[in-house]
Short mmCIF file of C-alpha atoms and ligand atoms in Angstrom, two decimals:
data_model
loop_
_atom_site.label_atom_id
_atom_site.label_comp_id
_atom_site.label_asym_id
_atom_site.label_seq_id
_atom_site.Cartn_x
_atom_site.Cartn_y
_atom_site.Cartn_z
CA UNK A 1 90.36 101.55 134.39
CA UNK A 2 91.71 98.49 132.54
CA UNK A 3 95.00 98.64 130.99
CA UNK A 4 95.07 96.42 128.06
CA UNK A 5 98.33 94.73 126.62
CA UNK A 6 99.54 94.23 123.13
CA UNK A 7 96.69 95.38 120.99
CA UNK A 8 96.01 96.86 117.70
CA UNK A 9 94.24 100.34 118.05
CA UNK A 10 93.79 100.69 114.46
CA UNK A 11 90.12 101.24 114.76
CA UNK A 12 90.89 104.33 116.94
CA UNK A 13 92.97 106.28 114.23
CA UNK A 14 91.45 107.41 110.77
CA UNK A 15 94.24 106.23 108.61
CA UNK A 16 93.10 102.63 109.58
CA UNK A 17 96.63 101.23 109.01
CA UNK A 18 97.89 98.37 111.65
CA UNK A 19 98.53 100.56 114.96
CA UNK A 20 99.99 98.15 117.88
CA UNK A 21 101.00 99.35 121.18
CA UNK A 22 102.28 97.51 124.19
CA UNK A 23 99.73 98.86 126.63
CA UNK A 24 96.56 100.86 126.03
CA UNK A 25 94.03 102.55 128.36
CA UNK A 26 91.08 104.52 128.08
CA UNK A 27 90.63 107.08 130.96
CA UNK A 28 87.55 108.98 132.01
CA UNK A 29 88.85 111.11 134.85
CA UNK A 30 91.86 113.00 135.72
CA UNK A 31 92.39 110.72 138.56
CA UNK A 32 92.58 107.88 136.09
CA UNK A 33 94.85 109.76 133.97
CA UNK A 34 97.30 110.19 137.00
CA UNK A 35 97.24 106.38 137.66
CA UNK A 36 98.05 105.99 133.91
CA UNK A 37 101.16 108.33 134.54
CA UNK A 38 102.11 106.17 137.59
CA UNK A 39 101.87 103.01 135.54
CA UNK A 40 104.38 104.66 132.90
CA UNK A 41 106.61 105.60 135.83
CA UNK A 42 106.67 102.43 137.44
CA UNK A 43 107.41 100.54 133.98
CA UNK A 44 109.44 103.24 132.63
CA UNK A 45 107.90 103.60 129.41
CA UNK A 46 106.73 106.38 127.38
CA UNK A 47 103.11 107.70 127.07
CA UNK A 48 101.10 108.63 123.95
CA UNK A 49 97.99 110.44 124.44
CA UNK A 50 95.30 109.84 121.83
CA UNK A 51 92.33 111.94 120.76
CA UNK A 52 90.48 111.04 117.80
CA UNK A 53 93.43 109.55 116.26
CA UNK A 54 92.88 111.72 113.08
CA UNK A 55 96.18 113.40 113.08
CA UNK A 56 98.72 110.43 113.79
CA UNK A 57 100.45 107.76 111.53
CA UNK A 58 101.72 104.67 113.43
CA UNK A 59 104.69 103.41 111.44
CA UNK A 60 105.70 100.88 114.01
CA UNK A 61 104.65 99.14 117.32
CA UNK A 62 104.63 101.70 120.20
CA UNK A 63 106.21 100.23 123.05
CA UNK A 64 104.73 102.53 125.71
CA UNK A 65 101.26 103.28 126.91
CA UNK A 66 98.49 104.67 124.75
CA UNK A 67 96.15 106.81 126.69
CA UNK A 68 92.79 107.52 125.16
CA UNK A 69 91.43 110.54 126.63
CA UNK A 70 87.83 110.45 127.50
CA UNK A 71 87.12 113.42 129.73
CA UNK A 72 83.79 114.62 128.85
CA UNK A 73 81.72 117.95 129.62
CA UNK A 74 80.86 121.34 128.83
CA UNK A 75 80.62 124.50 130.97
CA UNK A 76 79.66 128.10 130.71
CA UNK A 77 82.25 129.92 132.61
CA UNK A 78 81.29 133.49 132.12
CA UNK A 79 78.42 135.39 130.24
CA UNK A 80 78.77 139.07 129.20
CA UNK A 81 76.70 141.58 127.18
CA UNK A 82 77.98 140.09 123.66
CA UNK A 83 80.30 137.27 124.81
CA UNK A 84 80.43 133.98 126.32
CA UNK A 85 83.09 131.93 127.83
CA UNK A 86 82.61 128.23 127.29
CA UNK A 87 84.87 125.48 128.31
CA UNK A 88 84.87 121.90 126.82
CA UNK A 89 86.70 118.88 128.30
CA UNK A 90 89.44 117.30 125.97
CA UNK A 91 87.61 114.27 125.11
CA UNK A 92 84.69 115.88 123.69
CA UNK A 93 84.28 115.26 120.06
CA UNK A 94 85.14 118.54 118.24
CA UNK A 95 82.30 118.80 115.63
CA UNK A 96 79.69 117.81 118.43
CA UNK A 97 81.09 120.79 120.27
CA UNK A 98 80.86 122.96 117.24
CA UNK A 99 77.43 121.81 116.57
CA UNK A 100 76.19 122.56 120.10
CA UNK A 101 77.80 126.03 119.89
CA UNK A 102 76.07 126.73 116.52
CA UNK A 103 72.98 125.55 117.77
CA UNK A 104 73.01 127.92 120.90
CA UNK A 105 73.84 130.71 118.53
CA UNK A 106 77.39 130.97 120.11
CA UNK A 107 79.45 132.46 117.01
CA UNK A 108 82.96 132.00 116.14
CA UNK A 109 83.48 128.10 115.64
CA UNK A 110 81.28 127.60 112.54
CA UNK A 111 84.04 127.78 109.97
CA UNK A 112 85.75 124.93 111.86
CA UNK A 113 82.77 122.52 111.41
CA UNK A 114 83.32 118.83 110.57
CA UNK A 115 86.95 118.95 111.48
CA UNK A 116 87.65 115.48 112.96
CA UNK A 117 89.17 114.97 116.39
CA UNK A 118 88.72 115.99 119.79
CA UNK A 119 88.48 119.50 121.57
CA UNK A 120 91.65 118.70 123.65
CA UNK A 121 93.80 118.24 120.51
CA UNK A 122 92.44 121.35 118.71
CA UNK A 123 95.19 123.64 120.23
CA UNK A 124 97.87 121.11 119.63
CA UNK A 125 98.17 122.23 115.93
CA UNK A 126 95.78 125.33 116.14
CA UNK A 127 93.16 123.74 113.91
CA UNK A 128 92.21 125.97 110.91
CA UNK A 129 89.78 125.95 108.03
CA UNK A 130 88.10 128.31 105.59
CA UNK A 131 89.99 131.59 107.03
CA UNK A 132 89.70 130.77 110.74
CA UNK A 133 91.70 129.36 113.17
CA UNK A 134 91.05 127.92 116.42
CA UNK A 135 93.33 130.60 118.07
CA UNK A 136 90.75 133.26 116.82
CA UNK A 137 88.25 132.32 119.55
CA UNK A 138 90.66 130.53 122.14
CA UNK A 139 90.54 131.99 125.47
CA UNK A 140 92.74 129.41 127.57
CA UNK A 141 93.57 125.96 128.47
CA UNK A 142 93.86 123.83 131.48
CA UNK A 143 96.95 121.19 130.95
CA UNK A 144 98.39 118.66 133.09
CA UNK A 145 102.21 118.92 133.77
CA UNK A 146 103.50 115.40 133.27
CA UNK A 147 106.49 115.58 135.47
CA UNK A 148 105.27 117.97 138.31
CA UNK A 149 101.54 116.57 138.15
CA UNK A 150 100.24 120.10 138.53
CA UNK A 151 97.53 121.46 136.43
CA UNK A 152 98.53 124.85 134.79
CA UNK A 153 96.76 127.47 132.66
CA UNK A 154 97.87 128.71 129.46
CA UNK A 155 96.82 131.98 127.84
CA UNK A 156 96.59 132.50 124.25
CA UNK A 157 100.09 134.02 124.08
CA UNK A 158 101.56 131.37 126.16
CA UNK A 159 100.35 128.84 123.80
CA UNK A 160 102.43 130.51 120.95
CA UNK A 161 100.05 129.63 118.18
CA UNK A 162 101.21 129.70 114.60
CA UNK A 163 100.04 128.35 111.44
CA UNK A 164 99.28 124.51 112.32
CA UNK A 165 101.58 125.10 115.33
CA UNK A 166 101.73 125.69 118.97
CA UNK A 167 103.98 125.32 121.94
CA UNK A 168 102.61 121.75 122.36
CA UNK A 169 104.16 120.72 119.05
CA UNK A 170 107.43 122.51 119.94
CA UNK A 171 109.05 122.77 123.50
CA UNK A 172 106.04 121.84 125.50
CA UNK A 173 105.62 118.37 123.30
CA UNK A 174 105.14 115.39 125.38
CA UNK A 175 105.50 117.53 128.53
CA UNK A 176 101.74 118.44 128.98
CA UNK A 177 98.32 116.82 128.57
CA UNK A 178 95.64 119.19 127.63
CA UNK A 179 92.82 118.61 129.89
CA UNK A 180 90.18 121.42 129.17
CA UNK A 181 89.93 124.22 126.51
CA UNK A 182 88.11 127.65 126.83
CA UNK A 183 86.64 129.46 124.08
CA UNK A 184 85.35 133.17 123.94
CA UNK A 185 82.47 133.27 121.55
CA UNK A 186 79.82 135.98 120.49
CA UNK A 187 76.29 135.68 121.64
CA UNK A 188 75.11 138.64 119.31
CA UNK A 189 76.62 140.90 116.44
CA UNK A 190 78.57 137.68 115.22
CA UNK A 191 81.69 138.45 113.00
CA UNK A 192 80.73 136.28 110.05
CA UNK A 193 83.60 134.93 107.70
CA UNK A 194 82.40 133.86 104.37
CA UNK A 195 84.90 135.51 102.01
CA UNK A 196 86.15 132.00 100.73
CA UNK A 197 84.67 131.64 97.27
CA UNK A 198 83.43 128.05 97.90
CA UNK A 199 81.47 129.22 100.85
CA UNK A 200 80.02 132.00 98.85
CA UNK A 201 79.05 129.75 96.07
CA UNK A 202 77.46 127.19 98.29
CA UNK A 203 75.38 130.01 100.15
CA UNK A 204 74.42 131.40 96.61
CA UNK A 205 73.20 127.88 95.44
CA UNK A 206 70.69 127.86 98.50
CA UNK A 207 69.80 131.59 97.67
CA UNK A 208 71.22 132.63 101.03
CA UNK A 209 72.00 136.40 101.03
CA UNK A 210 72.26 137.24 104.83
CA UNK A 211 73.57 133.93 106.48
CA UNK A 212 73.51 133.09 109.96
CA UNK A 213 76.26 131.12 111.83
CA UNK A 214 73.94 128.02 111.15
CA UNK A 215 74.02 128.68 107.51
CA UNK A 216 77.74 128.98 107.26
CA UNK A 217 78.28 126.03 109.28
CA UNK A 218 76.12 123.77 106.89
CA UNK A 219 77.64 125.11 103.84
CA UNK A 220 80.99 124.17 105.19
CA UNK A 221 79.90 120.64 106.16
CA UNK A 222 78.46 120.41 102.50
CA UNK A 223 81.67 121.62 100.98
CA UNK A 224 83.78 119.43 103.17
CA UNK A 225 81.79 116.25 102.71
CA UNK A 226 81.98 116.91 98.70
CA UNK A 227 85.87 117.72 98.56
CA UNK A 228 87.38 115.45 101.43
CA UNK A 229 87.56 111.72 101.71
CA UNK A 230 85.48 110.40 104.52
CA UNK A 231 88.03 108.44 106.93
CA UNK A 232 85.04 105.72 107.65
CA UNK A 233 85.40 105.15 103.75
CA UNK A 234 88.92 105.75 103.00
CA UNK A 235 91.70 105.81 105.57
CA UNK A 236 93.29 109.09 105.79
CA UNK A 237 94.37 112.11 108.07
CA UNK A 238 93.29 114.86 106.23
CA UNK A 239 96.17 117.28 104.70
CA UNK A 240 99.29 115.19 105.17
CA UNK A 241 101.50 118.21 104.50
CA UNK A 242 101.67 122.00 105.68
CA UNK A 243 101.53 124.74 102.98
CA UNK A 244 105.17 125.91 102.63
CA UNK A 245 106.20 129.21 103.39
CA UNK A 246 109.06 130.63 101.03
CA UNK A 247 111.11 133.68 100.47
CA UNK A 248 109.91 136.16 97.84
CA UNK A 249 113.00 135.86 95.72
CA UNK A 250 112.43 131.93 95.31
CA UNK A 251 108.79 132.51 94.58
CA UNK A 252 109.83 134.80 91.97
CA UNK A 253 112.25 132.30 90.42
CA UNK A 254 109.45 129.94 90.34
CA UNK A 255 107.10 132.04 88.76
CA UNK A 256 109.21 132.93 85.92
CA UNK A 257 108.77 129.17 84.96
CA UNK A 258 105.35 128.50 86.43
CA UNK A 259 103.53 131.97 85.89
CA UNK A 260 100.07 130.19 87.05
CA UNK A 261 101.61 129.35 90.42
CA UNK A 262 98.98 129.94 93.18
CA UNK A 263 100.35 131.98 96.12
CA UNK A 264 99.38 133.99 99.08
CA UNK A 265 101.72 137.01 100.03
CA UNK A 266 102.44 136.90 103.98
CA UNK A 267 104.77 139.68 104.36
CA UNK A 268 107.05 141.82 102.07
CA UNK A 269 109.58 138.82 101.80
CA UNK A 270 107.56 135.46 102.50
CA UNK A 271 105.02 133.87 100.27
CA UNK A 272 102.67 130.98 101.12
CA UNK A 273 102.29 128.15 98.28
CA UNK A 274 99.70 125.51 98.39
CA UNK A 275 101.43 122.28 98.82
CA UNK A 276 98.72 120.51 97.10
CA UNK A 277 99.86 122.65 93.79
CA UNK A 278 103.46 121.55 94.26
CA UNK A 279 102.70 117.91 94.79
CA UNK A 280 100.25 117.97 91.80
CA UNK A 281 102.91 119.53 89.65
CA UNK A 282 105.43 116.66 90.39
CA UNK A 283 103.03 114.24 89.19
CA UNK A 284 101.98 112.56 92.44
CA UNK A 285 97.95 113.67 92.22
CA UNK A 286 95.89 110.54 92.13
CA UNK A 287 98.95 108.11 91.83
CA UNK A 288 98.71 104.79 93.72
CA UNK A 289 101.54 102.74 95.10
CA UNK A 290 100.25 99.48 96.25
CA UNK A 291 97.45 100.06 98.83
CA UNK A 292 98.33 103.61 99.45
CA UNK A 293 98.35 106.76 97.38
CA UNK A 294 97.63 110.45 96.72
CA UNK A 295 93.81 111.21 96.63
CA UNK A 296 92.47 111.89 92.93
CA UNK A 297 90.63 115.15 94.05
CA UNK A 298 92.91 116.42 96.90
CA UNK A 299 96.72 116.11 96.34
CA UNK A 300 97.33 117.24 100.08
CA UNK A 301 95.64 114.01 101.39
CA UNK A 302 97.34 110.57 101.42
CA UNK A 303 95.08 107.74 101.48
CA UNK A 304 95.05 103.99 102.61
CA UNK A 305 92.93 102.09 100.19
CA UNK A 306 92.66 99.11 102.34
CA UNK A 307 95.63 96.97 103.76
CA UNK A 308 98.20 99.71 103.43
CA UNK A 309 100.72 99.95 106.41
CA UNK A 310 101.97 103.13 108.21
CA UNK A 311 105.47 102.32 106.96
CA UNK A 312 104.16 102.58 103.34
CA UNK A 313 102.30 105.72 103.73
CA UNK A 314 105.59 107.18 105.46
CA UNK A 315 107.58 105.88 102.54
CA UNK A 316 105.08 107.61 100.11
CA UNK A 317 105.43 110.89 101.78
CA UNK A 318 109.31 110.62 101.68
CA UNK A 319 109.15 110.23 97.77
CA UNK A 320 106.85 113.20 97.64
CA UNK A 321 108.93 115.34 99.81
CA UNK A 322 111.98 114.19 97.69
CA UNK A 323 110.25 114.90 94.16
CA UNK A 324 108.94 118.50 95.38
CA UNK A 325 112.39 119.43 96.67
CA UNK A 326 114.17 118.30 93.66
CA UNK A 327 112.00 120.34 91.23
CA UNK A 328 111.32 123.35 93.47
CA UNK A 329 113.86 123.45 96.02
CA UNK A 330 111.10 123.51 98.72
CA UNK A 331 111.19 121.09 101.48
CA UNK A 332 107.53 120.11 102.53
CA UNK A 333 106.92 119.70 106.34
CA UNK A 334 104.30 116.71 107.61
CA UNK A 335 101.24 118.00 109.24
CA UNK A 336 100.57 114.61 110.51
CA UNK A 337 102.31 113.30 113.73
CA UNK A 338 104.53 110.28 112.90
CA UNK A 339 104.46 107.83 115.48
CA UNK A 340 107.96 106.00 115.42
C1 FAD B 1 89.34 114.07 106.69
C2 FAD B 1 90.17 114.91 107.79
C3 FAD B 1 90.02 116.38 107.63
C4 FAD B 1 90.86 117.33 108.30
N1 FAD B 1 90.56 118.58 108.08
C5 FAD B 1 91.34 119.40 108.89
C6 FAD B 1 91.32 120.65 108.82
O1 FAD B 1 90.52 121.43 107.95
N2 FAD B 1 92.16 121.67 109.53
C7 FAD B 1 92.79 121.01 110.40
O2 FAD B 1 93.55 121.89 111.07
N3 FAD B 1 92.93 119.76 110.61
C8 FAD B 1 92.22 118.87 109.96
N4 FAD B 1 92.48 117.48 109.93
C9 FAD B 1 93.41 116.90 111.16
C10 FAD B 1 92.69 116.82 112.38
O3 FAD B 1 91.33 116.65 112.38
C11 FAD B 1 93.24 117.73 113.55
O4 FAD B 1 94.52 117.69 113.41
C12 FAD B 1 92.68 117.22 114.74
O5 FAD B 1 92.76 118.30 115.80
C13 FAD B 1 93.18 115.94 115.32
O6 FAD B 1 92.57 115.73 116.57
P1 FAD B 1 92.65 114.16 117.13
O7 FAD B 1 91.99 114.38 118.48
O8 FAD B 1 92.18 113.21 116.21
O9 FAD B 1 94.25 114.22 117.46
P2 FAD B 1 95.19 112.77 117.48
O10 FAD B 1 95.35 112.29 116.22
O11 FAD B 1 94.55 111.73 118.46
O12 FAD B 1 96.27 113.36 118.09
C14 FAD B 1 97.12 114.26 117.51
C15 FAD B 1 98.71 114.75 118.15
O13 FAD B 1 98.06 115.49 119.22
C16 FAD B 1 98.45 114.74 120.70
N5 FAD B 1 97.36 115.06 121.40
C17 FAD B 1 96.08 114.34 121.52
N6 FAD B 1 95.38 115.05 122.52
C18 FAD B 1 96.03 115.60 123.18
C19 FAD B 1 96.11 116.31 124.59
N7 FAD B 1 94.91 116.29 125.18
N8 FAD B 1 97.03 117.04 125.09
C20 FAD B 1 98.35 116.90 124.50
N9 FAD B 1 98.48 116.42 123.18
C21 FAD B 1 97.65 115.82 122.80
C22 FAD B 1 98.67 113.29 120.04
O14 FAD B 1 99.62 112.66 120.84
C23 FAD B 1 99.23 113.35 118.65
O15 FAD B 1 100.53 113.70 118.74
C24 FAD B 1 91.76 116.70 109.33
C25 FAD B 1 91.66 115.04 109.44
C26 FAD B 1 91.04 114.41 108.56
C27 FAD B 1 91.14 112.79 108.84
#
């Protein structure tokens, strides 16, 4: 295990902005992870765990140790008549894991195809796309408690999953390192979810009437490739903001002025609004400020056109939050983890 000093880890993040840290180490085993924690204790510095770097924005130098988790491996834990419990180590690349499951005809993860990042990070914000969230197939996880150094198990309930949220973004933030995640997937009688218009359209295009999980995965890969900027070409971290949930009375007031406002009723008194619509309405879609900007096709995605800094992207997000708040009295929340 080699701990490097004062390095730029820009290439390990998808925003591709300068990202300096005091120390950096790639760990391949739990023993090495413990050594890295010893190092932090000795130096009295903080630790930042990095997966695929697709949901972080470095705004200034991180003065602690960045640990890139490279724990690898898949294991079948249990097999029953219709289900399988499969575990993947934290450092497995998410889409490779999804592809493996789809190819084995294990159902449940196909709608989450092509989401960047690692398996170990998937519970942190309960990744979701196309009507499915990770929590729907999540069984349990193992995490290292940073202060006691004990490995603890978390059930679905204990993770307190919510919309792009979990206990690991709240009271357990910076207290645990997720090592392994277990999923309960179907081996037959798959419950397919292709109610989203875009998925149906894509399947129709290929004249697929009774899709398999492979068909759905392929359709989603095609849709995502056509809609979202590829971080290898244009630095970004996917959706920068969460879709806000607002009280019904506030929604009704906005609807009086903007009758076309897209929305999704969550309960008798709460409504979810697409943040992309709000951002477009305040005029930010496709706008460029220096080397950074708002993507021309997807207003939720902030992009680095090359040469941009984390601080520039952060300031852009501040302006967007301010403008949306001024016009709609809605405070947008960032989905991306800001490293300050
Ligand atoms: C083009 C694009 C499209 C995207 N589309 C989606 C989408 O459809 N749905 C969606 O939900 N997200 C989406 N995202 C966001 C991103 O892919 C997910 O949030 C993903 O889970 C991040 O994984 P990562 O390994 O890259 O995390 P990182 O960016 O490496 O880390 C994110 C946070 O988790 C912490 N962390 C990382 N690993 C661990 C661990 N093992 N234990 C504890 N904490 C840890 C980090 O410290 C950091 O705070 C997209 C991103 C991009 C670039």
